[in-house]
GROMACS .gro file of C-alpha atoms in nm:
model
  349
    1MET     CA    1   0.000   0.000   0.000
    2ASP     CA    2   0.282   0.240   0.087
    3SER     CA    3   0.468   0.176  -0.229
    4HIS     CA    4   0.153   0.219  -0.431
    5ALA     CA    5   0.083   0.547  -0.263
    6ALA     CA    6   0.437   0.658  -0.315
    7GLY     CA    7   0.419   0.559  -0.674
    8SER     CA    8   0.101   0.752  -0.718
    9SER     CA    9   0.255   1.054  -0.554
   10SER     CA   10   0.567   1.048  -0.759
   11GLY     CA   11   0.365   0.992  -1.070
   12GLY     CA   12   0.153   1.293  -0.992
   13SER     CA   13   0.452   1.511  -0.942
   14GLY     CA   14   0.600   1.383  -1.260
   15ASP     CA   15   0.285   1.474  -1.453
   16GLY     CA   16   0.292   1.820  -1.296
   17ALA     CA   17   0.650   1.877  -1.404
   18ALA     CA   18   0.555   1.786  -1.757
   19GLN     CA   19   0.283   2.055  -1.779
   20PRO     CA   20   0.386   2.363  -1.985
   21ARG     CA   21   0.452   2.679  -1.790
   22ARG     CA   22   0.184   2.948  -1.830
   23ASN     CA   23   0.287   3.290  -1.965
   24SER     CA   24   0.244   3.562  -1.705
   25ARG     CA   25   0.055   3.880  -1.794
   26LYS     CA   26   0.234   4.071  -1.524
   27PRO     CA   27   0.427   4.364  -1.678
   28LYS     CA   28   0.798   4.390  -1.631
   29TYR     CA   29   0.879   4.588  -1.323
   30SER     CA   30   1.004   4.942  -1.366
   31LYS     CA   31   0.975   5.261  -1.164
   32PHE     CA   32   0.794   5.427  -1.455
   33THR     CA   33   0.518   5.166  -1.488
   34GLN     CA   34   0.475   5.147  -1.112
   35GLN     CA   35   0.472   5.529  -1.081
   36GLU     CA   36   0.763   5.532  -0.842
   37LEU     CA   37   0.968   5.801  -1.015
   38PRO     CA   38   1.087   6.089  -0.796
   39ALA     CA   39   0.806   6.346  -0.777
   40CYS     CA   40   0.696   6.643  -0.575
   41LYS     CA   41   0.416   6.543  -0.340
   42PRO     CA   42   0.313   6.859  -0.157
   43ILE     CA   43   0.137   6.812   0.173
   44LEU     CA   44  -0.139   7.074   0.204
   45THR     CA   45  -0.126   7.150   0.572
   46PRO     CA   46  -0.382   7.389   0.724
   47LYS     CA   47  -0.123   7.666   0.746
   48TRP     CA   48  -0.043   7.635   0.374
   49VAL     CA   49  -0.410   7.632   0.270
   50ILE     CA   50  -0.496   7.931   0.487
   51SER     CA   51  -0.193   8.123   0.359
   52VAL     CA   52  -0.285   8.060  -0.005
   53PHE     CA   53  -0.646   8.177   0.045
   54VAL     CA   54  -0.528   8.491   0.226
   55LEU     CA   55  -0.274   8.566  -0.050
   56VAL     CA   56  -0.536   8.530  -0.327
   57GLY     CA   57  -0.777   8.753  -0.132
   58VAL     CA   58  -0.510   9.019  -0.073
   59ILE     CA   59  -0.433   9.028  -0.448
   60PHE     CA   60  -0.788   9.005  -0.586
   61VAL     CA   61  -0.974   9.247  -0.359
   62PRO     CA   62  -0.757   9.555  -0.440
   63ILE     CA   63  -0.773   9.473  -0.812
   64GLY     CA   64  -1.152   9.449  -0.786
   65ILE     CA   65  -1.178   9.781  -0.601
   66VAL     CA   66  -0.957   9.962  -0.855
   67SER     CA   67  -1.143   9.809  -1.152
   68LEU     CA   68  -1.484   9.893  -1.006
   69ARG     CA   69  -1.383  10.253  -0.933
   70ALA     CA   70  -1.251  10.293  -1.287
   71SER     CA   71  -1.576  10.158  -1.429
   72GLN     CA   72  -1.786  10.389  -1.211
   73GLN     CA   73  -1.589  10.690  -1.335
   74VAL     CA   74  -1.722  10.630  -1.685
   75VAL     CA   75  -2.007  10.867  -1.773
   76GLU     CA   76  -2.267  10.705  -1.994
   77ILE     CA   77  -2.585  10.843  -2.150
   78VAL     CA   78  -2.822  10.585  -2.300
   79ASP     CA   79  -3.136  10.680  -2.492
   80ARG     CA   80  -3.376  10.429  -2.646
   81TYR     CA   81  -3.556  10.582  -2.941
   82ASP     CA   82  -3.708  10.307  -3.157
   83ASP     CA   83  -4.057  10.337  -3.003
   84ALA     CA   84  -4.035  10.709  -2.927
   85CYS     CA   85  -3.958  10.792  -3.291
   86VAL     CA   86  -4.273  10.628  -3.427
   87PRO     CA   87  -4.534  10.901  -3.491
   88ALA     CA   88  -4.834  10.905  -3.262
   89GLY     CA   89  -5.131  10.720  -3.404
   90VAL     CA   90  -4.921  10.469  -3.599
   91THR     CA   91  -5.032  10.119  -3.502
   92ASP     CA   92  -4.843   9.915  -3.761
   93LYS     CA   93  -4.477   9.995  -3.694
   94LEU     CA   94  -4.354   9.748  -3.952
   95ALA     CA   95  -4.556   9.906  -4.231
   96TYR     CA   96  -4.437  10.249  -4.117
   97ILE     CA   97  -4.066  10.162  -4.129
   98ARG     CA   98  -4.101   9.994  -4.470
   99ASN     CA   99  -4.281  10.288  -4.628
  100ASP     CA  100  -4.007  10.500  -4.789
  101SER     CA  101  -4.249  10.782  -4.866
  102ILE     CA  102  -4.295  10.862  -4.497
  103PRO     CA  103  -4.019  11.082  -4.346
  104LYS     CA  104  -3.828  10.913  -4.065
  105ALA     CA  105  -3.678  11.224  -3.906
  106CYS     CA  106  -3.690  11.232  -3.527
  107THR     CA  107  -3.564  11.467  -3.256
  108ARG     CA  108  -3.444  11.355  -2.915
  109ASN     CA  109  -3.332  11.569  -2.622
  110LEU     CA  110  -3.055  11.451  -2.390
  111THR     CA  111  -2.920  11.604  -2.069
  112ILE     CA  112  -2.561  11.545  -1.964
  113THR     CA  113  -2.563  11.414  -1.606
  114LYS     CA  114  -2.190  11.462  -1.535
  115ASP     CA  115  -1.895  11.631  -1.700
  116MET     CA  116  -1.774  11.427  -1.996
  117LYS     CA  117  -1.413  11.466  -2.104
  118GLN     CA  118  -1.315  11.412  -2.464
  119PRO     CA  119  -1.298  11.188  -2.652
  120ILE     CA  120  -1.665  11.100  -2.616
  121PHE     CA  121  -1.763  10.780  -2.792
  122VAL     CA  122  -2.091  10.762  -2.983
  123TYR     CA  123  -2.235  10.411  -3.014
  124TYR     CA  124  -2.553  10.261  -3.148
  125GLN     CA  125  -2.688   9.965  -2.954
  126LEU     CA  126  -2.913   9.692  -3.087
  127ASP     CA  127  -3.102   9.446  -2.870
  128ASN     CA  128  -3.239   9.108  -2.978
  129PHE     CA  129  -3.034   9.111  -3.300
  130TYR     CA  130  -2.860   8.776  -3.347
  131GLN     CA  131  -2.554   8.854  -3.557
  132ASN     CA  132  -2.411   8.523  -3.431
  133HIS     CA  133  -2.665   8.314  -3.623
  134ARG     CA  134  -2.475   8.050  -3.820
  135ARG     CA  135  -2.627   8.127  -4.161
  136TYR     CA  136  -2.592   8.500  -4.105
  137VAL     CA  137  -2.224   8.476  -4.004
  138LYS     CA  138  -2.140   8.262  -4.307
  139SER     CA  139  -2.323   8.491  -4.553
  140ARG     CA  140  -2.015   8.675  -4.685
  141ASN     CA  141  -1.719   8.619  -4.915
  142ASP     CA  142  -1.388   8.740  -4.773
  143VAL     CA  143  -1.198   8.684  -5.098
  144GLN     CA  144  -1.435   8.918  -5.281
  145LEU     CA  145  -1.388   9.186  -5.015
  146ARG     CA  146  -1.008   9.182  -5.056
  147ASP     CA  147  -0.949   9.132  -5.428
  148LYS     CA  148  -1.097   9.338  -5.710
  149SER     CA  149  -1.045   9.056  -5.960
  150LYS     CA  150  -1.263   8.823  -5.748
  151ALA     CA  151  -1.575   9.039  -5.767
  152SER     CA  152  -1.770   8.761  -5.936
  153GLU     CA  153  -1.707   8.516  -5.651
  154THR     CA  154  -2.025   8.510  -5.446
  155ASP     CA  155  -2.002   8.171  -5.276
  156ASN     CA  156  -2.189   8.149  -4.943
  157CYS     CA  157  -2.361   8.484  -5.010
  158ASP     CA  158  -2.711   8.363  -5.086
  159PRO     CA  159  -2.970   8.509  -5.092
  160GLU     CA  160  -2.779   8.835  -5.155
  161ALA     CA  161  -2.528   8.699  -5.405
  162LYS     CA  162  -2.651   8.836  -5.737
  163THR     CA  163  -2.910   9.074  -5.872
  164VAL     CA  164  -3.222   8.958  -6.053
  165ASP     CA  165  -3.042   8.984  -6.387
  166GLY     CA  166  -2.745   8.778  -6.263
  167LYS     CA  167  -2.491   9.049  -6.186
  168PRO     CA  168  -2.266   8.992  -5.884
  169ILE     CA  169  -2.321   9.208  -5.577
  170VAL     CA  170  -2.018   9.365  -5.407
  171PRO     CA  171  -2.010   9.333  -5.111
  172CYS     CA  172  -2.235   9.028  -5.117
  173GLY     CA  173  -2.408   8.847  -4.834
  174LEU     CA  174  -2.662   8.917  -4.562
  175ILE     CA  175  -2.418   9.089  -4.326
  176ALA     CA  176  -2.339   9.369  -4.569
  177TRP     CA  177  -2.700   9.382  -4.691
  178SER     CA  178  -2.828   9.447  -4.335
  179LEU     CA  179  -2.586   9.735  -4.269
  180PHE     CA  180  -2.713   9.977  -4.002
  181ASN     CA  181  -2.841  10.298  -4.162
  182ASP     CA  182  -2.970  10.526  -3.885
  183THR     CA  183  -2.791  10.863  -3.874
  184TYR     CA  184  -2.729  11.102  -3.585
  185ASN     CA  185  -2.670  11.478  -3.578
  186LEU     CA  186  -2.585  11.618  -3.233
  187ILE     CA  187  -2.641  11.986  -3.149
  188ARG     CA  188  -2.545  12.183  -2.837
  189ASN     CA  189  -2.644  12.548  -2.796
  190ASN     CA  190  -2.732  12.572  -3.165
  191GLU     CA  191  -2.385  12.446  -3.251
  192THR     CA  192  -2.344  12.115  -3.432
  193LEU     CA  193  -2.106  11.875  -3.262
  194SER     CA  194  -1.874  11.720  -3.516
  195VAL     CA  195  -1.873  11.340  -3.500
  196ASP     CA  196  -1.540  11.205  -3.624
  197LYS     CA  197  -1.590  10.873  -3.804
  198LYS     CA  198  -1.223  10.818  -3.891
  199ASP     CA  199  -1.043  10.514  -3.748
  200ILE     CA  200  -1.354  10.373  -3.585
  201SER     CA  201  -1.271  10.028  -3.725
  202TRP     CA  202  -0.981   9.794  -3.657
  203LYS     CA  203  -0.668   9.883  -3.851
  204SER     CA  204  -0.606   9.516  -3.930
  205ASP     CA  205  -0.951   9.496  -4.092
  206ARG     CA  206  -0.889   9.805  -4.305
  207ASP     CA  207  -0.545   9.690  -4.417
  208HIS     CA  208  -0.600   9.318  -4.472
  209LYS     CA  209  -0.968   9.227  -4.498
  210PHE     CA  210  -1.109   9.505  -4.719
  211GLY     CA  211  -0.934   9.598  -5.042
  212SER     CA  212  -0.840   9.956  -5.126
  213HIS     CA  213  -0.926   9.888  -5.492
  214VAL     CA  214  -1.256   9.711  -5.431
  215PHE     CA  215  -1.562   9.932  -5.484
  216PRO     CA  216  -1.930   9.862  -5.413
  217MET     CA  217  -2.113   9.729  -5.716
  218ASN     CA  218  -2.483   9.651  -5.759
  219PHE     CA  219  -2.524   9.694  -5.384
  220GLN     CA  220  -2.883   9.720  -5.252
  221LYS     CA  221  -3.013   9.677  -5.607
  222GLY     CA  222  -3.238   9.387  -5.516
  223PRO     CA  223  -3.616   9.390  -5.472
  224LEU     CA  224  -3.582   9.458  -5.097
  225GLN     CA  225  -3.338   9.710  -4.951
  226GLY     CA  226  -3.180   9.587  -4.632
  227GLY     CA  227  -2.991   9.881  -4.486
  228LYS     CA  228  -2.749  10.156  -4.575
  229ILE     CA  229  -2.660  10.228  -4.937
  230LEU     CA  230  -2.283  10.247  -4.993
  231ASP     CA  231  -2.112  10.511  -5.205
  232SER     CA  232  -1.986  10.329  -5.516
  233LYS     CA  233  -1.698  10.580  -5.553
  234ILE     CA  234  -1.541  10.500  -5.214
  235PRO     CA  235  -1.336  10.178  -5.176
  236LEU     CA  236  -1.438   9.926  -4.915
  237SER     CA  237  -1.126   9.995  -4.707
  238LYS     CA  238  -1.259  10.350  -4.652
  239GLN     CA  239  -1.617  10.245  -4.575
  240GLU     CA  240  -1.559  10.224  -4.201
  241ASP     CA  241  -1.926  10.193  -4.107
  242LEU     CA  242  -1.936   9.877  -4.316
  243ILE     CA  243  -1.611   9.743  -4.166
  244VAL     CA  244  -1.740   9.796  -3.811
  245TRP     CA  245  -2.069   9.626  -3.895
  246MET     CA  246  -1.903   9.329  -4.067
  247ARG     CA  247  -1.721   9.237  -3.745
  248THR     CA  248  -2.016   9.040  -3.613
  249ALA     CA  249  -2.113   9.042  -3.247
  250ALA     CA  250  -2.120   8.730  -3.030
  251LEU     CA  251  -2.427   8.825  -2.826
  252PRO     CA  252  -2.776   8.943  -2.927
  253THR     CA  253  -2.728   9.275  -2.743
  254PHE     CA  254  -2.429   9.467  -2.874
  255ARG     CA  255  -2.287   9.812  -2.935
  256LYS     CA  256  -2.095   9.933  -3.236
  257LEU     CA  257  -1.891  10.249  -3.262
  258TYR     CA  258  -2.055  10.525  -3.468
  259GLY     CA  259  -1.793  10.795  -3.412
  260ARG     CA  260  -1.612  11.017  -3.161
  261ILE     CA  261  -1.672  11.370  -3.034
  262TYR     CA  262  -1.360  11.569  -2.949
  263VAL     CA  263  -1.537  11.831  -2.737
  264ASP     CA  264  -1.585  11.836  -2.359
  265LEU     CA  265  -1.946  11.827  -2.243
  266LYS     CA  266  -2.042  11.989  -1.915
  267GLU     CA  267  -2.296  11.877  -1.658
  268ASN     CA  268  -2.655  11.982  -1.743
  269ASP     CA  269  -2.565  12.055  -2.105
  270ALA     CA  270  -2.869  12.004  -2.328
  271ILE     CA  271  -2.798  11.796  -2.638
  272THR     CA  272  -3.045  11.784  -2.925
  273VAL     CA  273  -3.016  11.475  -3.141
  274GLN     CA  274  -3.161  11.491  -3.490
  275LEU     CA  275  -3.174  11.136  -3.618
  276GLU     CA  276  -3.311  10.936  -3.906
  277ASN     CA  277  -3.503  10.634  -3.780
  278ASN     CA  278  -3.444  10.415  -4.087
  279TYR     CA  279  -3.332  10.080  -3.953
  280ASN     CA  280  -3.599   9.814  -3.919
  281THR     CA  281  -3.591   9.646  -3.577
  282TYR     CA  282  -3.969   9.616  -3.550
  283SER     CA  283  -3.989   9.292  -3.751
  284PHE     CA  284  -3.795   9.101  -3.481
  285SER     CA  285  -3.900   9.299  -3.169
  286GLY     CA  286  -3.559   9.460  -3.144
  287LYS     CA  287  -3.455   9.780  -2.969
  288LYS     CA  288  -3.237  10.071  -3.079
  289LYS     CA  289  -3.041  10.293  -2.846
  290LEU     CA  290  -2.804  10.586  -2.883
  291VAL     CA  291  -2.515  10.579  -2.636
  292LEU     CA  292  -2.273  10.857  -2.541
  293SER     CA  293  -1.986  10.734  -2.326
  294THR     CA  294  -1.644  10.830  -2.196
  295ALA     CA  295  -1.368  10.577  -2.130
  296THR     CA  296  -1.101  10.506  -1.869
  297TRP     CA  297  -0.796  10.279  -1.867
  298ILE     CA  298  -1.028   9.981  -1.825
  299GLY     CA  299  -1.240  10.080  -2.126
  300GLY     CA  300  -1.612  10.154  -2.118
  301LYS     CA  301  -1.854  10.103  -1.833
  302ASN     CA  302  -1.838   9.742  -1.717
  303ASP     CA  303  -1.884   9.657  -1.349
  304PHE     CA  304  -1.861   9.282  -1.404
  305LEU     CA  305  -1.480   9.258  -1.396
  306GLY     CA  306  -1.448   9.448  -1.069
  307LEU     CA  307  -1.735   9.258  -0.908
  308ALA     CA  308  -1.585   8.926  -1.019
  309TYR     CA  309  -1.249   9.007  -0.857
  310LEU     CA  310  -1.421   9.123  -0.539
  311THR     CA  311  -1.636   8.811  -0.526
  312VAL     CA  312  -1.344   8.572  -0.566
  313GLY     CA  313  -1.133   8.768  -0.316
  314GLY     CA  314  -1.419   8.776  -0.065
  315ILE     CA  315  -1.476   8.401  -0.097
  316CYS     CA  316  -1.105   8.338  -0.038
  317PHE     CA  317  -1.106   8.555   0.276
  318PHE     CA  318  -1.415   8.373   0.403
  319LEU     CA  319  -1.259   8.031   0.345
  320ALA     CA  320  -0.936   8.141   0.513
  321PHE     CA  321  -1.135   8.260   0.816
  322ALA     CA  322  -1.340   7.938   0.826
  323PHE     CA  323  -1.033   7.714   0.806
  324THR     CA  324  -0.860   7.922   1.072
  325LEU     CA  325  -1.152   7.871   1.311
  326LEU     CA  326  -1.159   7.501   1.233
  327TYR     CA  327  -0.786   7.476   1.291
  328LEU     CA  328  -0.809   7.657   1.626
  329ILE     CA  329  -1.114   7.467   1.749
  330LYS     CA  330  -1.001   7.122   1.638
  331PRO     CA  331  -0.628   7.129   1.566
  332ARG     CA  332  -0.451   6.834   1.413
  333LYS     CA  333  -0.221   6.638   1.648
  334MET     CA  334   0.149   6.703   1.600
  335GLY     CA  335   0.325   6.411   1.437
  336ASP     CA  336   0.000   6.246   1.331
  337ASN     CA  337   0.053   6.152   0.967
  338SER     CA  338  -0.229   5.900   0.947
  339TYR     CA  339  -0.418   6.131   0.711
  340LEU     CA  340  -0.162   6.065   0.434
  341SER     CA  341  -0.281   5.811   0.179
  342TRP     CA  342   0.038   5.604   0.183
  343ASN     CA  343   0.032   5.590   0.564
  344ARG     CA  344  -0.333   5.480   0.565
  345ALA     CA  345  -0.242   5.181   0.351
  346THR     CA  346   0.041   5.087   0.590
  347LEU     CA  347  -0.184   5.114   0.895
  348GLY     CA  348  -0.447   4.902   0.727
  349ARG     CA  349  -0.204   4.615   0.691
   0.00000   0.00000   0.00000
């Protein structure tokens, strides 16, 4: 019996030795694959966290205060006139604005609330106008705008690509077709304030995007006039109203520069604005506003930047205060490193 058992045992071991060795799927050891390379592993102690929050608050709060003060120093006069310039008794505003036989002249009176130092920027503001619509943004041909020899290229410009008789429109597309065409004439004490419209567009646009030898051709010759009619004797690089308008806005409420006034305006000055209410915003429930504004080193009036800095700085101060209280009420024991992940694994074993 013993020999039989021994024989069975030895036979079993012999069979086991004859079995092929299985290939291991374990990767070859290296410090790179096991993420054991030397690395910086900062330990965020309460003192470090509190110090960082205090530092961010000390930096952000003064920046926010300075930015907010600069924004509040901007003097801004905003006047909405789209409804006010519709004659009394007119119920169908859309029919009124589309009727070219009806005069669109309108007079608005503004009062300067604070002294305004030159230069004073004149903007027009449109609300609920989606210049960022995909089909609207694509409705232009940049090659045609730059090169006189490419006037016949009207790709992507439909439905304002060609006239009824097949002639190419320059500049083509819906953006140019819908060019803003209200006009403003500002008067103070029976003296007309000159509005300088030079250099109101980006220099890069004038020099590289609009050709100095490209002239308007067949523009607004379709069955429906969209906006302003361009002077066919002035090259596109000099048509700065067009260049400003062609730089489309990202949001449905936007302002575009109309011109600058290089005269100081005093508090309580009465400004008479004689305008032509030509642009149709009534078909899409839009609004039109005239804006007079000064500027500081931060630009125009915009409280958001200063408030954002103050908010972030205030939150950091609050968190620093909260962590300080927590640290004082329930301090961590000296030498207790059990909170470290690699020590937790050791203690668990």
